[in-house]
Every structure is written in structure tokens, then in C-alpha cells.
Coordinates of C-alpha atoms in Angstrom, one line a residue:
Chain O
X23 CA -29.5 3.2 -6.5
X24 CA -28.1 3.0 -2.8
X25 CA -25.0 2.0 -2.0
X26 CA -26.6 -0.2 1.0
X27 CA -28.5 -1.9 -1.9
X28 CA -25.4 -2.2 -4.2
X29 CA -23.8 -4.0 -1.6
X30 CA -26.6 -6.4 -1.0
X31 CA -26.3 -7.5 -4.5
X32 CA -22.5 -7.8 -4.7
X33 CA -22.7 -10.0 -1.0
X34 CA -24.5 -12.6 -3.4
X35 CA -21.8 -12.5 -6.0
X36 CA -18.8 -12.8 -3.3
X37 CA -16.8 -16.3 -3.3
X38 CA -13.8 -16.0 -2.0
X39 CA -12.4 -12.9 -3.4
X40 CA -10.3 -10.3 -1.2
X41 CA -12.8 -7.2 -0.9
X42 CA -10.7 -3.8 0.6
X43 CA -12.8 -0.9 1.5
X44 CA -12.0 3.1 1.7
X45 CA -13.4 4.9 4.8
X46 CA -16.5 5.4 6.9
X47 CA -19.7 4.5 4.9
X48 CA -18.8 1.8 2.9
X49 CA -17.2 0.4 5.3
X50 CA -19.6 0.2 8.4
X51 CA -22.3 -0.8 5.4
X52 CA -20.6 -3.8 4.4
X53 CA -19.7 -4.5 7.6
X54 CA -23.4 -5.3 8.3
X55 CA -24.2 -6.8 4.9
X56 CA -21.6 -9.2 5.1
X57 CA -18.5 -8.8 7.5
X58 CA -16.0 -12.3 6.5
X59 CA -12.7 -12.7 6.9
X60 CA -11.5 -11.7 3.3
X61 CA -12.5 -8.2 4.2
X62 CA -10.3 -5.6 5.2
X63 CA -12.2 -2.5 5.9
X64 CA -9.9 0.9 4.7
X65 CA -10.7 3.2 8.1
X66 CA -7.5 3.6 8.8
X67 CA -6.7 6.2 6.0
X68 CA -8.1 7.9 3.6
X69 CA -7.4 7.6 0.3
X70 CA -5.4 4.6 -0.2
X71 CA -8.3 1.8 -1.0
X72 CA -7.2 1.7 -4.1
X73 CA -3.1 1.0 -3.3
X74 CA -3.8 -1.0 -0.6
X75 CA -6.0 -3.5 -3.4
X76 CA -3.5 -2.9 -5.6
X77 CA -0.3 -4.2 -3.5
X78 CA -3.0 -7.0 -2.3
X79 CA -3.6 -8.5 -5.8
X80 CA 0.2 -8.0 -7.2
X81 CA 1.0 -10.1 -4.0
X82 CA -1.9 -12.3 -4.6
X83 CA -2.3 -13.4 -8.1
X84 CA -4.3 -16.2 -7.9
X85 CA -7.1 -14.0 -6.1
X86 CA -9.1 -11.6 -7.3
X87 CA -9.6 -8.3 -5.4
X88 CA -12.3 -6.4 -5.1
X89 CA -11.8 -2.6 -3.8
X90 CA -14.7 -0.8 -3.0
X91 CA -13.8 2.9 -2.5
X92 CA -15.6 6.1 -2.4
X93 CA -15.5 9.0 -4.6
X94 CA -13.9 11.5 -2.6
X95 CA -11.6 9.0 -1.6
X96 CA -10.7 8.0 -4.6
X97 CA -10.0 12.1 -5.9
X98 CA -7.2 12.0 -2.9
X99 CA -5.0 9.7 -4.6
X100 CA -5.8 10.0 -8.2
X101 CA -2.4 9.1 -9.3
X102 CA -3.0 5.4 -8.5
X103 CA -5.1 5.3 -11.5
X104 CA -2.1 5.3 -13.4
X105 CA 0.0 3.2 -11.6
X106 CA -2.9 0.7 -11.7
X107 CA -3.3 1.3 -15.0
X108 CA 0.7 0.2 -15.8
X109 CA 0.6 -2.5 -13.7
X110 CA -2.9 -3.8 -15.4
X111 CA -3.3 -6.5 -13.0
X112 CA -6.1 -8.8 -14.2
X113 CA -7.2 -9.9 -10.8
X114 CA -8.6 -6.5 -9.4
X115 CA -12.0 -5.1 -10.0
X116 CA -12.5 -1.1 -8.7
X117 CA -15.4 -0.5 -7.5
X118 CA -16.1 3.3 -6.7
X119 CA -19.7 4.4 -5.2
X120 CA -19.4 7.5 -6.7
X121 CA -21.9 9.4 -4.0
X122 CA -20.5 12.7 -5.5
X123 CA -20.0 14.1 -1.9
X124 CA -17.8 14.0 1.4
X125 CA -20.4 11.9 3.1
X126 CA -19.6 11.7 6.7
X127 CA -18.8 15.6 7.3
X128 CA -22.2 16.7 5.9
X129 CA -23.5 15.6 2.5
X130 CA -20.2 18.9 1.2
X131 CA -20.2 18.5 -3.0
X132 CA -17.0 16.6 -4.2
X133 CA -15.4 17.3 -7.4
X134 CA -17.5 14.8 -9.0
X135 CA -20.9 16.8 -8.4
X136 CA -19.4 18.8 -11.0
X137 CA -17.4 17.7 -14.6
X138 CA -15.7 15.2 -12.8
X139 CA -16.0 11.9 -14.9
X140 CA -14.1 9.3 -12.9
X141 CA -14.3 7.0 -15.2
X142 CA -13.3 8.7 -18.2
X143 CA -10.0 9.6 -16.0
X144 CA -9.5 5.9 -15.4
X145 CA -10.3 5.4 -19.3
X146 CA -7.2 8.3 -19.5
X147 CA -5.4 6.7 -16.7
X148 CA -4.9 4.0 -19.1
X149 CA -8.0 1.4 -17.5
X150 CA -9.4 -0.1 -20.7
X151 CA -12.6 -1.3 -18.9
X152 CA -13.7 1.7 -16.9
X153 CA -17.2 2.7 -16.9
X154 CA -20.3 4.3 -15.1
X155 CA -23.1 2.6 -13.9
X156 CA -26.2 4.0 -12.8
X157 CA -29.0 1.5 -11.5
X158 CA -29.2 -1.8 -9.9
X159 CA -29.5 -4.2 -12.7
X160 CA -26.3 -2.7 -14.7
X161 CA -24.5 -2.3 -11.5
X162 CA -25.2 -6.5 -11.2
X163 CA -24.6 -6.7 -14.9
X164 CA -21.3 -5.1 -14.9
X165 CA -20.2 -6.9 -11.8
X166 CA -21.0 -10.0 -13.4
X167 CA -18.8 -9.5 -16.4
X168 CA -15.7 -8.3 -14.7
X169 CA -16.4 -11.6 -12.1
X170 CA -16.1 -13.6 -15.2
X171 CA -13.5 -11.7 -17.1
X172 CA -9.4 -12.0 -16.6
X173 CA -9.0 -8.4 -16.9
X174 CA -8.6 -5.3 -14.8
X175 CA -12.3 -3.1 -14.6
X176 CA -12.8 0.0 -13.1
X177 CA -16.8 0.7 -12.6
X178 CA -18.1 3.7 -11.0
X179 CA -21.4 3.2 -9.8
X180 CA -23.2 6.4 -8.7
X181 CA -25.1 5.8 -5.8
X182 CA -28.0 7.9 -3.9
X183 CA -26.1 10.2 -0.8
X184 CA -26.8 9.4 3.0
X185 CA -25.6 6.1 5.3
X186 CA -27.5 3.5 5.7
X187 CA -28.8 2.8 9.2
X188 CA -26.7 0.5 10.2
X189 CA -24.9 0.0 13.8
X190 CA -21.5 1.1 14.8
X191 CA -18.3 -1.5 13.4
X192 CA -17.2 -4.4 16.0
X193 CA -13.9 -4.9 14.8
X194 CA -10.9 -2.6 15.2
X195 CA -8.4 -2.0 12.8
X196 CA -5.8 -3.9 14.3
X197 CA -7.6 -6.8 14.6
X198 CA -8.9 -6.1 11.1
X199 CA -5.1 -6.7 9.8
X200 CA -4.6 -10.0 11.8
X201 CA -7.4 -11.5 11.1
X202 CA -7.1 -10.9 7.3
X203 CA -3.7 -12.2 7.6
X204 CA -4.9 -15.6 9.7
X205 CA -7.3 -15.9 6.9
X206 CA -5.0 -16.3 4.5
X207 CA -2.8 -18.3 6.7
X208 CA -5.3 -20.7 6.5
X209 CA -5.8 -20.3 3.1
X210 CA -2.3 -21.7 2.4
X211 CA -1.9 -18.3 0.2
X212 CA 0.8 -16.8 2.8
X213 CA 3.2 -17.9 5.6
X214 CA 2.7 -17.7 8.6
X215 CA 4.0 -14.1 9.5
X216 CA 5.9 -14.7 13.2
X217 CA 9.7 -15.4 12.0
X218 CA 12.5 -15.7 14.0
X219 CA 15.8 -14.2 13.3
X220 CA 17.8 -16.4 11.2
X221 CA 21.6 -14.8 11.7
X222 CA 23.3 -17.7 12.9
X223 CA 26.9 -15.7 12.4
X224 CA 25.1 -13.2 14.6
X225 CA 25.1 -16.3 17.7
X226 CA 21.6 -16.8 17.5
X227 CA 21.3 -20.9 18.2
X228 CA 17.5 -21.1 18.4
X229 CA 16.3 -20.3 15.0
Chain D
X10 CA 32.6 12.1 -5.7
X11 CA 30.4 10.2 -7.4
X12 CA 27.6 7.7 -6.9
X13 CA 28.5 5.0 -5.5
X14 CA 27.9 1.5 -7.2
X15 CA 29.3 -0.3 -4.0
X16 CA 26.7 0.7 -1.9
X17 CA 24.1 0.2 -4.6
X18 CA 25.2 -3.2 -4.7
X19 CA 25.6 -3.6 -0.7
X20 CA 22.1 -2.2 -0.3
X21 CA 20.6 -4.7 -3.0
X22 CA 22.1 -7.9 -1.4
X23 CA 21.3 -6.8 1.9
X24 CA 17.6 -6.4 0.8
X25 CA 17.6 -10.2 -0.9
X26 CA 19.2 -11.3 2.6
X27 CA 16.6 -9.8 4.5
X28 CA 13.9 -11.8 2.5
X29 CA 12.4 -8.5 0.6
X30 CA 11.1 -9.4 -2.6
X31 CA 8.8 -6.1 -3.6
X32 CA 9.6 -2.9 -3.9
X33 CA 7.9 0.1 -4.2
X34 CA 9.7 3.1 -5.8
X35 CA 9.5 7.0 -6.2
X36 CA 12.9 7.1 -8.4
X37 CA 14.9 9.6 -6.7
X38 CA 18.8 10.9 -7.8
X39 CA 20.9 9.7 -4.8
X40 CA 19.6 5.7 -5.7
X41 CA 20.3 5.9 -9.5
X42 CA 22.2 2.3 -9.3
X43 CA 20.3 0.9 -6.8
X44 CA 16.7 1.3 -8.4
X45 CA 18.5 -0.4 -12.4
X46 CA 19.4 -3.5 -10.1
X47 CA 16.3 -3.5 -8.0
X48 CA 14.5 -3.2 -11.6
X49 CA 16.4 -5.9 -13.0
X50 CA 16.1 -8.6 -10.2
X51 CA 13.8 -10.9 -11.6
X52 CA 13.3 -12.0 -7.9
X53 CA 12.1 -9.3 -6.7
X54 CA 8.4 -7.5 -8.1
X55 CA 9.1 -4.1 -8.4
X56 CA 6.3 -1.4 -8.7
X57 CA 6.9 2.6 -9.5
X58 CA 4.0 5.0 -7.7
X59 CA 3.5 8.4 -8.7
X60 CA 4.0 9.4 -4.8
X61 CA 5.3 8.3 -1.9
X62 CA 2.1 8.0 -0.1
X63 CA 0.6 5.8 -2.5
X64 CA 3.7 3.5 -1.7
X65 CA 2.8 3.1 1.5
X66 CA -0.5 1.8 0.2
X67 CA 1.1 -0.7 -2.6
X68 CA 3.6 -1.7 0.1
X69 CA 1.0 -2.2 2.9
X70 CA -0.8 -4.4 0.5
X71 CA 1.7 -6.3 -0.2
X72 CA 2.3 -7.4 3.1
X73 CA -1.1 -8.3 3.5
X74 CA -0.4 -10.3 0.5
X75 CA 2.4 -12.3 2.0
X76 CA 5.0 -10.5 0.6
X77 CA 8.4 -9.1 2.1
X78 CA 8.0 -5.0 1.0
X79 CA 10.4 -2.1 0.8
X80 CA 9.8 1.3 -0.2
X81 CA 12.6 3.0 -1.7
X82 CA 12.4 6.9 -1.5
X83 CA 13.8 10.1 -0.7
X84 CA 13.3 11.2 2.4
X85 CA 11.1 14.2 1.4
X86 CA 8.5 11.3 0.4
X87 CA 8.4 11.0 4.3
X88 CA 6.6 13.9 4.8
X89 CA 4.8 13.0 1.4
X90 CA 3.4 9.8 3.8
X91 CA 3.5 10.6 7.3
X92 CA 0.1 10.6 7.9
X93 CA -0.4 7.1 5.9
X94 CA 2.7 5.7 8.0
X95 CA 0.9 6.9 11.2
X96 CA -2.5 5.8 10.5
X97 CA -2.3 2.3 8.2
X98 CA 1.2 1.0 9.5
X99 CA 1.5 2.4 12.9
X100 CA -2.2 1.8 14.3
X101 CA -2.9 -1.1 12.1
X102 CA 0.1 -3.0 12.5
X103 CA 1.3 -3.2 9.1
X104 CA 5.5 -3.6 9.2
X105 CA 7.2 -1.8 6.1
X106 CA 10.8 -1.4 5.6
X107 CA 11.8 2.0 4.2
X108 CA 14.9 3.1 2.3
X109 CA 15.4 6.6 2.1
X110 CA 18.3 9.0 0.7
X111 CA 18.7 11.6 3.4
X112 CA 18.9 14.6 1.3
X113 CA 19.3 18.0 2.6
X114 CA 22.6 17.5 5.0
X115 CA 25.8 19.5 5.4
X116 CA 27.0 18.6 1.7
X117 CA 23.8 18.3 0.2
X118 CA 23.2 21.3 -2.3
X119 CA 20.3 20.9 -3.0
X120 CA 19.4 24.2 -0.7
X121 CA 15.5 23.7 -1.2
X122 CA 15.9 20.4 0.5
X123 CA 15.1 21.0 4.1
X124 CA 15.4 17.2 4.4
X125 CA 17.9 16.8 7.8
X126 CA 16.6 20.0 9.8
X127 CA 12.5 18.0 9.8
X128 CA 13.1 14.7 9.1
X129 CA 13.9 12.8 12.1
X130 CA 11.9 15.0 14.4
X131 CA 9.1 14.3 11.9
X132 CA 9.5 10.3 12.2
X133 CA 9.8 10.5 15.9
X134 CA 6.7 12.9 16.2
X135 CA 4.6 10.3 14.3
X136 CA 6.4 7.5 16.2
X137 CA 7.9 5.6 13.1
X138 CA 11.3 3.7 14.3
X139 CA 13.9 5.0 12.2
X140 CA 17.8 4.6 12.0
X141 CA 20.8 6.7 10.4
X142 CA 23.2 5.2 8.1
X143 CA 26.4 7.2 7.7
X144 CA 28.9 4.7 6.7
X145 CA 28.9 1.9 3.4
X146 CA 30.2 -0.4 6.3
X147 CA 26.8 -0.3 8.2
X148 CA 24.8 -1.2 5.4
X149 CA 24.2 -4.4 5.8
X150 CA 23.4 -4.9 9.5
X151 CA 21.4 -1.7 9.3
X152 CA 19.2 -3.6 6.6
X153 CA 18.8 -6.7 8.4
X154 CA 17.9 -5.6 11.9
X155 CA 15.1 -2.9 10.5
X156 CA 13.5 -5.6 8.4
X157 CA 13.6 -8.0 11.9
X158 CA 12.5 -5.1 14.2
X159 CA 9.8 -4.2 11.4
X160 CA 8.8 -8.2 11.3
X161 CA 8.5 -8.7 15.0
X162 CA 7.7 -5.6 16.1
X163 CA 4.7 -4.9 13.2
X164 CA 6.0 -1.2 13.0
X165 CA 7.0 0.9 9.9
X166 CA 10.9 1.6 9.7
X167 CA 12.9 3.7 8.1
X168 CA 16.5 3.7 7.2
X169 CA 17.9 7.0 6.1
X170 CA 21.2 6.9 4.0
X171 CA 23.4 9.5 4.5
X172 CA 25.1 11.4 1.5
X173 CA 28.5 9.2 3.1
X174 CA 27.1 6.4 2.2
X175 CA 25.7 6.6 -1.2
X176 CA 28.6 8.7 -2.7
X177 CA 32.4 8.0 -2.8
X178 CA 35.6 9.8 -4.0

């Protein structure tokens, strides 16, 4: 299947979950599928999708988060399987399009091209529900059940290599971050973030 | 010398003051007391990461999340995250507060712990606000004004605690 596709079919399923992305493809994909304000799109730094979705949904109970991340992306920080794995939050659903190469720099093989089974690492990692998907319909199927379920999934869906052709991101990073923020201002999930120092002793009157 | 429980418990209640109610940890040896109270405050969520750079993705999150993070490491974790702390918190504007053991000082035997000689040139060269603490007494203004300047400023900032500080006679 293709990743482009993939995403058309989970844009359908969205509601209002929090969806974090890892870098470049997925990213400028989903952007043009279906750029909201619960997105926060990972460009900033590889690697950390799946941390960033993980602090997100331990902060965020109520929500569920969806991380979409890539599989070289995912092989940087590796480790967070586990710590996802302990923490076993039941709000957050993995996604990893598992291309099995470093897209952006020229279609290079990752690890996963190879013996590397991501989700048997997440099974190992300590993920109960970590699996591979390989077309469309069990891609939506999958999806479907974790959308429904209480409980923390991990599905690695291997997907066709190249970008889609899609135009360039309008939104910079910085923005990104305060506009997911206002979102969830409005929400009524978070405070507003602007506080004022609240050391009276220190001779501060106007707080 | 020892550890020192008194700054464990000065760091702790500086951290509730501040508003911080998540912490990320990479346990390291210099924060043995401060890490079993952090643990044990039911107030505040606490999440071990299997390195320091993946804290600065669990913390990040969290403030996203509306929460009040610290992540509590040793200052070799720095290096461990500088590219995260200049890429996520610096360019995106995501504040952190960081508490970090400054290993590797005169009095620090740890003699593969280059920790004092790269630090601080390393925080400054990746433009992350930081501040030394040498003395228990500065603990608690220390705390309180990173966790402002990280608020209002929507910067990273690290607080590196001196040997002084978290041991005593």
C-alpha cells in the first residue's frame, strides 16, 4: 500500500484525537491530506515521534494519540519502546509506515529491509498489541480496532517507498507548537500557558 | 561527605513551588534522595527513559500536554540531548526545566567524566540558558527563576548542581 493512501483512510477515521508525526514524508503528506489543529508535525527532530506522543498522552489522558512515525525514525530511538511499553498508556496508538528505507536522502535500505521485525521488538519491548500490516483493508481494519479499544497498539504498516507529490508545508514549526497549544486552550484540556510570576515575597504586586 | 538529604529535600519543594508536576528521569548517583521523593510524590507523574534524549521528547510532550516538566539528569545526558534541546525546544519553542548533577569537577573522581571541561561551552554553543548552582542556599531561587525564565521566555534551561551542593560533611 502507499503511505499517501494509508493516510487517506486514517483522515476518515480522525475525530478529535492528537496525531504527532516524525519527519519529512509523513509529515508534508499529512499535511495535505488533512492539516487540523490537533496535528503536530515531528520536523523538528528526528527520532523522537514516538516520546513526544508519549509525554502528549501521559499529559493527556482523556485523549487518545495517534503517532505516526517512520521506520528509520523509529530505529533512532528504540529504547522508547520500552519506556512505552512500562508506562502502557491506553490512549496512544503507534503507527509506524515502515517504508524500510531513509526516504528523503535517496530511497538508502534501513535496518528493516533486512531481519528487522519492528513489531516483534515492540512485542519484546513489552507492547502486547504490536503487529504488521500489509494492505489497505487490514491497515483500516487494524486501525479500527485500536480506535475502539482502551489499550495501547503498536502497528507497523509497511508501505510502498517514494513521496507522494504533494506541495511544500505552510506552517513552521514554531507556529506548529502554538497553534497546537491554542487548540487545546480552547479545548479546555490545558491552561492558558502565559503566567506571570507569582513571588509576592519577591515585591512583585501585579500578579 | 555524603549525600545530602537537605538538598534533596530543598530541590523537591522547590520543584512543587515552581508548579512542576512531571518528571522525566535518567537515575543518576549524585540524585539518589531526590529521585525516591520525586518517585513517591503522588503529585507529581514521574516517568523513567532509557536516555536522556528520549526525555527531552517525554518532557516536550508533556508540555504540550499542559503539564509543568522537569528532566532530572546528569549532566553527561546533556550531550546525550543536545541536538533534541537545539532542534525541538530551542526552534520550536518548547520551555523545559532541567536538573542536572554537574559531574566531572575538581572533587569529582569520577576521572572518565569530562563533565565541567564541555558542558557549559556545550549549552552555550547550542544556545540553551543555563545556570550554576554551587551552594544548598541557592537552591531554591535557582529553581524558581529557571522555571519563570523557561515559562516566559519558551526556552530550555538547565540548572547544573555542583558537587557543593548535593553533598555535605
Amino acid at each position: 500500500m502507499k503511505r499517501f493512501d494509508a493516510l487517506k483512510v486514517l483522515s476518515q477515521m480522525l475525530r478529535e484525537e492528537l496525531v504527532v508525526t516524525s519527519i519529512a514524508g509523513v509529515s508534508a503528506e499529512l499535511f495535505h491530506v488533512c492539516d487540523r489543529d490537533l496535528n503536530y508535525y515531528g520536523n523538528h527532530c528526528m527520532g523522537l515521534a514516538s516520546s513526544v506522543g508519549l509525554g502528549l498522552a501521559l499529559a493527556l489522558p482523556g485523549r487518545r494519540v495517534i503517532v505516526l512515525d517512520g521506520d528509520g525514525s523509529l530505529l533512532m530511538n528504540l529504547g522508547s519502546l520500552a519506556t512505552i511499553a512500562n508506562e502502557n498508556p491506553p490512549n496512544l496508538i503507534e503507527i509506524v509506515f515502515d517504508n524500510e528505507c531513509y526516504e528523503s536522502p535517496g530511497l538508502w535500505p534501513t535496518a528493516t529491509a533486512g531481519p528487522t521485525d519492528l513489531a516483534a521488538i515492540g512485542k519484546g519491548a513489552g507492547i502486547k498489541n504490536s503487529l504488521t500490516v500489509g494492505t489497505l483493508e487490514k491497515f483500516h481494519e487494524t486501525l479500527s480496532k485500536a480506535l475502539a479499544a482502551d489499550e495501547l497498539y503498536l502497528i507497523v504498516a509497511k508501505v510502498e517507498k517514494g513521496l507522494a507529490p504533494v506541495p511544500p508545508m505552510t506552517i513552521d514549526v514554531t507556529e506548529n507548537t502554538y497553534r497546537l497549544l491554542r487548540a487545546l486552550v480552547q479545548r479546555g484540556l490545558i491552561e492558558e500557558w502565559r503566567e506571570r510570576d507569582k513571588r509576592k515575597e519577591m515585591g512583585n504586586k501585579d500578579s | 561527605m555524603k549525600l545530602s538529604e537537605r538538598a534533596a529535600e530543598a530541590i523537591h519543594s522547590a520543584l512543587k513551588e515552581a508548579g512542576i508536576n512531571f518528571v522525566v528521569n535518567l537515575p543518576d548517583s549524585w540524585m539518589r534522595q531526590l529521585i525516591g521523593r520525586l518517585r513517591s510524590d503522588v503529585e507529581m507523574s514521574f516517568v523513567t527513559v532509557t536516555r536522556e534524549e528520549e526525555g527531552v521528547g517525554v518532557a516536550s510532550g508533556a508540555f504540550l500536554g499542559g503539564r509543568r516538566p522537569a528532566l532530572v539528569m546528569e549532566s553527561s545526558g546533556l550531550g546525550n540531548s543536545a541536538n533534541a534541546l537545539s532542534s525541538l525546544n530551542l526552534v520550536c519553542k518548547v520551555p523545559i526545566l532541567i536538573i542536572a548533577s554537574y559531574r566531572g569537577g575538581i572533587g569529582d573522581n569520577a576521572y572518565f567524566s569530562s563533565g565541567t571541561r564541555i558542558t557549559e561551552p556545550l549549552l552555550t554553543a547550542i544556545g540553551v540558558p543555563h545556570l550554576v548552582v554551587r551552594d544548598r542556599a541557592e537552591i531554591r531561587e535557582a529553581v524558581l527563576s529557571s522555571q519563570m525564565t523557561a515559562q516566559a521566555q519558551k526556552v530550555p534551561v538547565a540548572l547544573l548542581l555542583c558537587k557543593s551542593v548535593l553533598w555535605e560533611e
